[in-house]
PDB file of C-alpha atoms in Angstrom:
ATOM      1  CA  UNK A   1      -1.471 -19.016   0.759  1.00  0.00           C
ATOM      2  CA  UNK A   2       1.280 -16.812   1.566  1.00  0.00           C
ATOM      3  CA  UNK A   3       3.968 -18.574  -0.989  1.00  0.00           C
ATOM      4  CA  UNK A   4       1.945 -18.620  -3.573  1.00  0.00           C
ATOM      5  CA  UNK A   5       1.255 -14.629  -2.985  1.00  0.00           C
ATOM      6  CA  UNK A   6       5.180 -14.572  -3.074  1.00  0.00           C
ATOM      7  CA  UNK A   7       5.856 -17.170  -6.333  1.00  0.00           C
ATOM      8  CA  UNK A   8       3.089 -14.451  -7.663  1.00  0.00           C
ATOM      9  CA  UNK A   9       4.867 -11.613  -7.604  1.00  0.00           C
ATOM     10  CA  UNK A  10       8.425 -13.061  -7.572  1.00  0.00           C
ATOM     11  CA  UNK A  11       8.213 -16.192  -8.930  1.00  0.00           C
ATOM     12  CA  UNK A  12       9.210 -17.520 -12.384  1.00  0.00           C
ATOM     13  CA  UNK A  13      13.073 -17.678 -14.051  1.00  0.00           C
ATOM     14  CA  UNK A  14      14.055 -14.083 -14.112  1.00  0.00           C
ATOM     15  CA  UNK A  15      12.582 -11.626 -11.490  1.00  0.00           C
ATOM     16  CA  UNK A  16      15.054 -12.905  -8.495  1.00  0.00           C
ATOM     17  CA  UNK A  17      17.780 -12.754 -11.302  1.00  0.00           C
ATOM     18  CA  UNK A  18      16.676  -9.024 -12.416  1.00  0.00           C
ATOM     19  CA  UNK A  19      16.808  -7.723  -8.842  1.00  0.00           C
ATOM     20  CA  UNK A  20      20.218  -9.148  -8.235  1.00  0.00           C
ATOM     21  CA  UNK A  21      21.789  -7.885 -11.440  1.00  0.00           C
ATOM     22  CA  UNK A  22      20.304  -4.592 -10.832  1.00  0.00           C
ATOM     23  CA  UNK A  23      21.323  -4.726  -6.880  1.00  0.00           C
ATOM     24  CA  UNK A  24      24.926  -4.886  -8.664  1.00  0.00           C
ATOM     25  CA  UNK A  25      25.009  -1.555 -10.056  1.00  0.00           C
ATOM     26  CA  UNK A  26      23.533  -2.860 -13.530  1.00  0.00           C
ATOM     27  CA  UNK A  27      21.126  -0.184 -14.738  1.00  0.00           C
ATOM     28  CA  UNK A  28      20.528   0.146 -18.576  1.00  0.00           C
ATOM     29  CA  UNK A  29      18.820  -2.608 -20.592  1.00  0.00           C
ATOM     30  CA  UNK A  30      21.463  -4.255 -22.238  1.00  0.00           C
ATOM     31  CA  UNK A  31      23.622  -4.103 -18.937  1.00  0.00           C
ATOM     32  CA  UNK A  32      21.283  -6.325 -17.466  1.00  0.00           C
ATOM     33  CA  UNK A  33      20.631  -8.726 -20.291  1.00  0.00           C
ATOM     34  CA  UNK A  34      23.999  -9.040 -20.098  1.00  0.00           C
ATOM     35  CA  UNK A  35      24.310 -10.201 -16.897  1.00  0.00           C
ATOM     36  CA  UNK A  36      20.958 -12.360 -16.671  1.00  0.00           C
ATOM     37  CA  UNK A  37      22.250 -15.243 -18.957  1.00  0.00           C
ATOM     38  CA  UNK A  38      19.663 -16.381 -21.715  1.00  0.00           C
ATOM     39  CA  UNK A  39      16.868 -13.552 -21.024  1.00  0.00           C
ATOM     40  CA  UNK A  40      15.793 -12.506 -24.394  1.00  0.00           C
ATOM     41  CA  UNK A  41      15.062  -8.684 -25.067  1.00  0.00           C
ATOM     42  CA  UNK A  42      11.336  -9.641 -25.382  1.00  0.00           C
ATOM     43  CA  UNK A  43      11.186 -11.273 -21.748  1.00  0.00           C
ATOM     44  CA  UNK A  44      13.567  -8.603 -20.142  1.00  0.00           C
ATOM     45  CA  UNK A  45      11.136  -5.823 -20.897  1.00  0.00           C
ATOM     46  CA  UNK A  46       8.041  -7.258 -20.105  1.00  0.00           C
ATOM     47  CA  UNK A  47       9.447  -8.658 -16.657  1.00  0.00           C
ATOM     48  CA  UNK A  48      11.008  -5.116 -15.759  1.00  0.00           C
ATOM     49  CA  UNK A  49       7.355  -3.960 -16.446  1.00  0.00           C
ATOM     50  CA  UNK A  50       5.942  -6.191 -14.421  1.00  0.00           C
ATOM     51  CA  UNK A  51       8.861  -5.790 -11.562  1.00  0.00           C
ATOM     52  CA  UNK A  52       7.882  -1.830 -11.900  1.00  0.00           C
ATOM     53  CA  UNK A  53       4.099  -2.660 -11.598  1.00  0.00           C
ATOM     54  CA  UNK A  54       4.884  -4.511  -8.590  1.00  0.00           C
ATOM     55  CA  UNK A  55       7.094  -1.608  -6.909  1.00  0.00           C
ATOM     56  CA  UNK A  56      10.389  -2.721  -7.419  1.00  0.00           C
ATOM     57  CA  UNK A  57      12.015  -1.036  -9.863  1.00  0.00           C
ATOM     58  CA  UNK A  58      11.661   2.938 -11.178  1.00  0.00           C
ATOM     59  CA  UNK A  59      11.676   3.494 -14.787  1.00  0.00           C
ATOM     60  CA  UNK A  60      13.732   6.801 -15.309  1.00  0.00           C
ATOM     61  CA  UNK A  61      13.840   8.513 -18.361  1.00  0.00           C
ATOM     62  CA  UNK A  62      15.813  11.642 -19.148  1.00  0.00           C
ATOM     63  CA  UNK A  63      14.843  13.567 -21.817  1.00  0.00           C
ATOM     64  CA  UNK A  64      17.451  14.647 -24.436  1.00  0.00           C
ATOM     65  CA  UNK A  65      18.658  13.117 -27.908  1.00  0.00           C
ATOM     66  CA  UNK A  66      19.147  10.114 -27.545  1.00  0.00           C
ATOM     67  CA  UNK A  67      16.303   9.661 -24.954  1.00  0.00           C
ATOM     68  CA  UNK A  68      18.501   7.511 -21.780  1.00  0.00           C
ATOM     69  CA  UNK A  69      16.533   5.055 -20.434  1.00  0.00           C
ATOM     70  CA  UNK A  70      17.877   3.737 -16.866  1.00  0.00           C
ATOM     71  CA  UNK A  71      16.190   1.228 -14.329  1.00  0.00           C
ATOM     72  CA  UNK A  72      16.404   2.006 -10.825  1.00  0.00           C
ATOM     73  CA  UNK A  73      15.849  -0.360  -7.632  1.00  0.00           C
ATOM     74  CA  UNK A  74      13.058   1.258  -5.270  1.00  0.00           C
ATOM     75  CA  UNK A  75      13.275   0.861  -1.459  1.00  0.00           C
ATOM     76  CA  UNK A  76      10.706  -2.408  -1.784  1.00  0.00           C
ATOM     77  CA  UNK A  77      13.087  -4.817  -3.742  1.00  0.00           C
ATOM     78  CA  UNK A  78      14.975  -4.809  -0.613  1.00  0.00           C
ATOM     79  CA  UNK A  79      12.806  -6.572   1.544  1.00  0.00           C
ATOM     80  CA  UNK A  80      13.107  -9.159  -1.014  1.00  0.00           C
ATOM     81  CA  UNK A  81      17.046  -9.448   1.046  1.00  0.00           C
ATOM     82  CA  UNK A  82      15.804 -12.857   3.132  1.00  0.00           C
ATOM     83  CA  UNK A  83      14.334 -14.699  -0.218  1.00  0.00           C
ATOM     84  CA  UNK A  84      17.492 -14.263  -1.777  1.00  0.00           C
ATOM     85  CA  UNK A  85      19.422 -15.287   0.924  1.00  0.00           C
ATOM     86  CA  UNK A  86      17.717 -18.032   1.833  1.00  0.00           C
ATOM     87  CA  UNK A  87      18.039 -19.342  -2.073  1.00  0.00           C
ATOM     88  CA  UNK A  88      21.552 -18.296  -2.710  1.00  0.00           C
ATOM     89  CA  UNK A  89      22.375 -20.238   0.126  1.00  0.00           C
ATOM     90  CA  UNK A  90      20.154 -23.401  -1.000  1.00  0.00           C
ATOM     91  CA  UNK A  91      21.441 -23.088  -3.969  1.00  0.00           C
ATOM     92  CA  UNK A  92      24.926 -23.328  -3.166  1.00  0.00           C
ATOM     93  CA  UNK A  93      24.384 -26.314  -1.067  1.00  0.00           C
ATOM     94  CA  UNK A  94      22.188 -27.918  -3.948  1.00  0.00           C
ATOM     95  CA  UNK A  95      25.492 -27.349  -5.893  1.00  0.00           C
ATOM     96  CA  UNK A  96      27.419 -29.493  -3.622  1.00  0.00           C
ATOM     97  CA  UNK A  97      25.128 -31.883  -3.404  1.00  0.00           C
ATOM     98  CA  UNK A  98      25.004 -32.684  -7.514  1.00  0.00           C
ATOM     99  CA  UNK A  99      28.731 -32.153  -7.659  1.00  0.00           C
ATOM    100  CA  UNK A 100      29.558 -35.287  -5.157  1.00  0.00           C
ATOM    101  CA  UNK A 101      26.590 -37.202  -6.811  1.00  0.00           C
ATOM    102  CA  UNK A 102      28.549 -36.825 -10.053  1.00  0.00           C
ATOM    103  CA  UNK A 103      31.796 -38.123  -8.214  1.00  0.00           C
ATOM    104  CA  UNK A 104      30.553 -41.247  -6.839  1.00  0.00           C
ATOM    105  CA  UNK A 105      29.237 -42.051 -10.296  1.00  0.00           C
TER     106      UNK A 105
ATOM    107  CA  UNK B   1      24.790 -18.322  -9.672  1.00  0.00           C
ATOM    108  CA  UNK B   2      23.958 -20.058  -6.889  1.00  0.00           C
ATOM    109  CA  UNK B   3      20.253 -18.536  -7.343  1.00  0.00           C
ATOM    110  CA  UNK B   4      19.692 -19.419 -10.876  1.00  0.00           C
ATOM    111  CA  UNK B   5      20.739 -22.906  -9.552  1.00  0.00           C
ATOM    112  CA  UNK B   6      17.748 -22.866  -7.015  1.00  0.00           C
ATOM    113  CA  UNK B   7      15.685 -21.272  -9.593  1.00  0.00           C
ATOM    114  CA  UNK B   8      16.139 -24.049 -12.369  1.00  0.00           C
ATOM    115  CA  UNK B   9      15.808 -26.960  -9.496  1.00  0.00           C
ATOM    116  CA  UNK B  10      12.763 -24.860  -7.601  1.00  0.00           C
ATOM    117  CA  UNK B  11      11.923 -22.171  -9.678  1.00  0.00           C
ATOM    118  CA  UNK B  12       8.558 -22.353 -11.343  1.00  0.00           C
ATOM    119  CA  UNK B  13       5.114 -21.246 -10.420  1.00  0.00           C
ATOM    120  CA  UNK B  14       4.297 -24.612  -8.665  1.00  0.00           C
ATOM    121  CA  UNK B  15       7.127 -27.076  -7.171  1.00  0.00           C
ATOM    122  CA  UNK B  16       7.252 -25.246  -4.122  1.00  0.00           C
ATOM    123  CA  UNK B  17       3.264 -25.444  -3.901  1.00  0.00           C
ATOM    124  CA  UNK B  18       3.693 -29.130  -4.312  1.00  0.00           C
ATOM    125  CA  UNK B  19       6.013 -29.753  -1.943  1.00  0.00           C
ATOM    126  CA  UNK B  20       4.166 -27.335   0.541  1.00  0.00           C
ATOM    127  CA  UNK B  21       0.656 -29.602  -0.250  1.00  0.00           C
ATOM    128  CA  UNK B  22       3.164 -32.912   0.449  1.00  0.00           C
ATOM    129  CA  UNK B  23       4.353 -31.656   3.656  1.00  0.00           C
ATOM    130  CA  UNK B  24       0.548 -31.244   4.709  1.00  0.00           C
ATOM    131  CA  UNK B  25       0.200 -34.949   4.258  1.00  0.00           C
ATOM    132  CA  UNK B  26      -1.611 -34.887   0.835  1.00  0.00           C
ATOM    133  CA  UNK B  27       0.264 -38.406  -0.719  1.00  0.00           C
ATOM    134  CA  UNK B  28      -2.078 -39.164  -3.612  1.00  0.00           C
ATOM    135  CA  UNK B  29      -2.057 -37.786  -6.932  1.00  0.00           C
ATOM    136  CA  UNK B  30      -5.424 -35.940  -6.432  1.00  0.00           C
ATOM    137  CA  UNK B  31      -4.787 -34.795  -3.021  1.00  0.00           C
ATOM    138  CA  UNK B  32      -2.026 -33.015  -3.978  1.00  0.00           C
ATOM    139  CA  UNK B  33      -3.844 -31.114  -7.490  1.00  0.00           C
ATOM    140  CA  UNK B  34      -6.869 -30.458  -5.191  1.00  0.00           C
ATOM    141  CA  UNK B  35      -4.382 -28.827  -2.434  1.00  0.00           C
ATOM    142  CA  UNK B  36      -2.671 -27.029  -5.474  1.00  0.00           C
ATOM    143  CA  UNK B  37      -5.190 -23.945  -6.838  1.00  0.00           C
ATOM    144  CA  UNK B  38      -4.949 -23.925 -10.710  1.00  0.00           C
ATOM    145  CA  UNK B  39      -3.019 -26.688 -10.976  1.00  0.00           C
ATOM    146  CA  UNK B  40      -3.685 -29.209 -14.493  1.00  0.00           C
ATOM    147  CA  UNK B  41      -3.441 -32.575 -14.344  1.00  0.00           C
ATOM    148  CA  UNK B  42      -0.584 -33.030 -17.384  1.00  0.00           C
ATOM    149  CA  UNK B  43       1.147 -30.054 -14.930  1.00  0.00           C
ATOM    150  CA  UNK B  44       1.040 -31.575 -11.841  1.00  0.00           C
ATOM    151  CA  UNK B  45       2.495 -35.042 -13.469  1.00  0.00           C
ATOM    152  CA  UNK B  46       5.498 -33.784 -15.156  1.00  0.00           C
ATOM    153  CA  UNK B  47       6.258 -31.256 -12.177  1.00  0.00           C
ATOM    154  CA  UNK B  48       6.297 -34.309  -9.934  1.00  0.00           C
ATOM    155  CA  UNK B  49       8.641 -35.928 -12.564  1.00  0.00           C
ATOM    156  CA  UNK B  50      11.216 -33.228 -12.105  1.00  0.00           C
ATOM    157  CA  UNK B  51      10.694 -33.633  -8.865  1.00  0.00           C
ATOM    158  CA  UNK B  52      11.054 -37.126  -8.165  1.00  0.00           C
ATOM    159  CA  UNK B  53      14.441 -36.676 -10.569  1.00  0.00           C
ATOM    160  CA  UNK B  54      15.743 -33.827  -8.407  1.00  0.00           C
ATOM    161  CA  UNK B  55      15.732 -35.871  -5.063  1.00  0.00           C
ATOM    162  CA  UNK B  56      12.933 -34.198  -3.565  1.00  0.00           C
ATOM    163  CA  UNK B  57      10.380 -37.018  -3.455  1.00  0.00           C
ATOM    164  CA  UNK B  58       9.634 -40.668  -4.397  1.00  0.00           C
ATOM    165  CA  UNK B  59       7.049 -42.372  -6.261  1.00  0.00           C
ATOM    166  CA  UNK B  60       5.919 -45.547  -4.614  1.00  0.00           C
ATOM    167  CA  UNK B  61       3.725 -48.124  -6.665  1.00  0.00           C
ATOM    168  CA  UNK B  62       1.589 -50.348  -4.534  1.00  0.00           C
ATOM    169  CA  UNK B  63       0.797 -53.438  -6.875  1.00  0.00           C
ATOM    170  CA  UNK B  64      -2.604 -54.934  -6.652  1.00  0.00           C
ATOM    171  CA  UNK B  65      -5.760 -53.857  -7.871  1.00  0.00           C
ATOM    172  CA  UNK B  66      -5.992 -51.174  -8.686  1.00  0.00           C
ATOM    173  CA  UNK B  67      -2.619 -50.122  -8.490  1.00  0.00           C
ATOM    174  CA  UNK B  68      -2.246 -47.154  -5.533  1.00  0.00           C
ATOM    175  CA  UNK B  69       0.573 -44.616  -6.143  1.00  0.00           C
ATOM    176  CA  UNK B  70       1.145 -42.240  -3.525  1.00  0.00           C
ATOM    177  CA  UNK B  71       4.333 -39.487  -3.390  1.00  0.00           C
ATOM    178  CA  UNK B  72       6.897 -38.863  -0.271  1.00  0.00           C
ATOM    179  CA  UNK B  73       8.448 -36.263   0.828  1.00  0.00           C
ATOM    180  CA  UNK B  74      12.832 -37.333   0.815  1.00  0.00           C
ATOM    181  CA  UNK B  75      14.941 -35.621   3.230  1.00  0.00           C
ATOM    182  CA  UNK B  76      16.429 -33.597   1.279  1.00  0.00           C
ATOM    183  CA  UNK B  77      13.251 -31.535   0.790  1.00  0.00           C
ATOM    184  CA  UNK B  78      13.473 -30.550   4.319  1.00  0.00           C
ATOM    185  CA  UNK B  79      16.479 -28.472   3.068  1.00  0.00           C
ATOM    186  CA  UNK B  80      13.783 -25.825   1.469  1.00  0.00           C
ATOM    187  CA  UNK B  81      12.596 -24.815   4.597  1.00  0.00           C
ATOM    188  CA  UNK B  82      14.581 -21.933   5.386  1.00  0.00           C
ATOM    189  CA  UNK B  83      13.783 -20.894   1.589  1.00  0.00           C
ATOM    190  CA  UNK B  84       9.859 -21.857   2.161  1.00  0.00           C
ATOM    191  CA  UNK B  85      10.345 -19.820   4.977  1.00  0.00           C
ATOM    192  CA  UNK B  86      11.345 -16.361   3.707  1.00  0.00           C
ATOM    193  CA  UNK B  87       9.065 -16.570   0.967  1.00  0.00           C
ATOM    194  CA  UNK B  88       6.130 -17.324   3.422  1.00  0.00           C
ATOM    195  CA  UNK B  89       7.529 -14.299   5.216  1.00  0.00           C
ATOM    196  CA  UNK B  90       7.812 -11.830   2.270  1.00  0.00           C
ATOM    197  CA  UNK B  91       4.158 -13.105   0.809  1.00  0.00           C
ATOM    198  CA  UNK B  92       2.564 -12.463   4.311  1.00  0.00           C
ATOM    199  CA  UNK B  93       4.313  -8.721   4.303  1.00  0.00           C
ATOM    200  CA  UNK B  94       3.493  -8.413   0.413  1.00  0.00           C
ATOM    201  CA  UNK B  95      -0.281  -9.443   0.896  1.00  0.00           C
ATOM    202  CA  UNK B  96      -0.018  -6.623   3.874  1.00  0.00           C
ATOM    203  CA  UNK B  97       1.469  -3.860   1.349  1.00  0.00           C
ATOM    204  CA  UNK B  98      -1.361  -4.103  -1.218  1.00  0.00           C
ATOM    205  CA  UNK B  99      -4.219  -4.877   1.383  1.00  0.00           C
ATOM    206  CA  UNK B 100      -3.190  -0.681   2.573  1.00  0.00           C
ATOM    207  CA  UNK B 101      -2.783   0.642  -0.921  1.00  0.00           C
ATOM    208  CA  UNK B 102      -5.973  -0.461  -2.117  1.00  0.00           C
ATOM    209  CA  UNK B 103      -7.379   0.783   1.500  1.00  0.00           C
ATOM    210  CA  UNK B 104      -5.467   4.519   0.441  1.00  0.00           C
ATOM    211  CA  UNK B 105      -7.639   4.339  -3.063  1.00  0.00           C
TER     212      UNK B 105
END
């Protein structure tokens, strides 16, 4: 099935939260652990290998001492634009929803 | 973040898949793990615990013998289909992307 083709490549806790860090101008390692709240170093790296596998992200290294490593978006994340969307929106409405359950209580 | 909000109530590798099997009419416990590839039992019971806590669906315990428990779709799961949506969009253009790089190999 389609979805799960999608929850495949896209699925999980961080990848969605990767993309949108990086789509906000976050591009070294520790920029985007920073903004991707409770990713550990370990997970980071082997999701942004897995995001690169998939064709969303470039890897760019430039040579010199120290080696600077920077992650780049690649043309494909941004068909992702819907998804995201479509779940920033749910999830805002989700929001909502738990904060006036937690009034009534 | 509205999205890491959607992620932690919908995130996962399967409660989409679930909900997807529901809304095809699957009710019972083994419908629904059948409908869902790859799916364990102890997987499929505590996903459908989160589930059932999150407002999506409802367990409902016919007594006699045996006891028959079948799952519903709530409402408020019809609020994932713009979200079900995309992603069956973006797995249906993903599944296109690697069916023409393997045919370029």
């Amino acid at each position: 099935m389609a979805v799960s083709d999608a929850l495949y490549a896209i699925g999980g806790k961080w990848k969605l939260m990767i993309i949108i860090a990086m789509a906000r101008g976050n591009k070294r390692f520790t920029e985007i652990q920073r903004q991707v709240t409770g990713i550990s170093a370990r997970v980071l790296s082997s999701e942004l290998k897995e995001l690169e596998q998939n064709g969303f992200i470039l890897k760019k290294v430039a040579v010199g001492y120290p080696v600077s490593i920077e992650y780049e978006l690649l043309p494909y994340s941004q068909t992702l634009e819907e998804v995201v969307g479509a779940m920033t929106k749910w999830g805002i409405q989700h929001r909502e929803k738990i904060r006036n359950e937690s009034k009534k209580q």
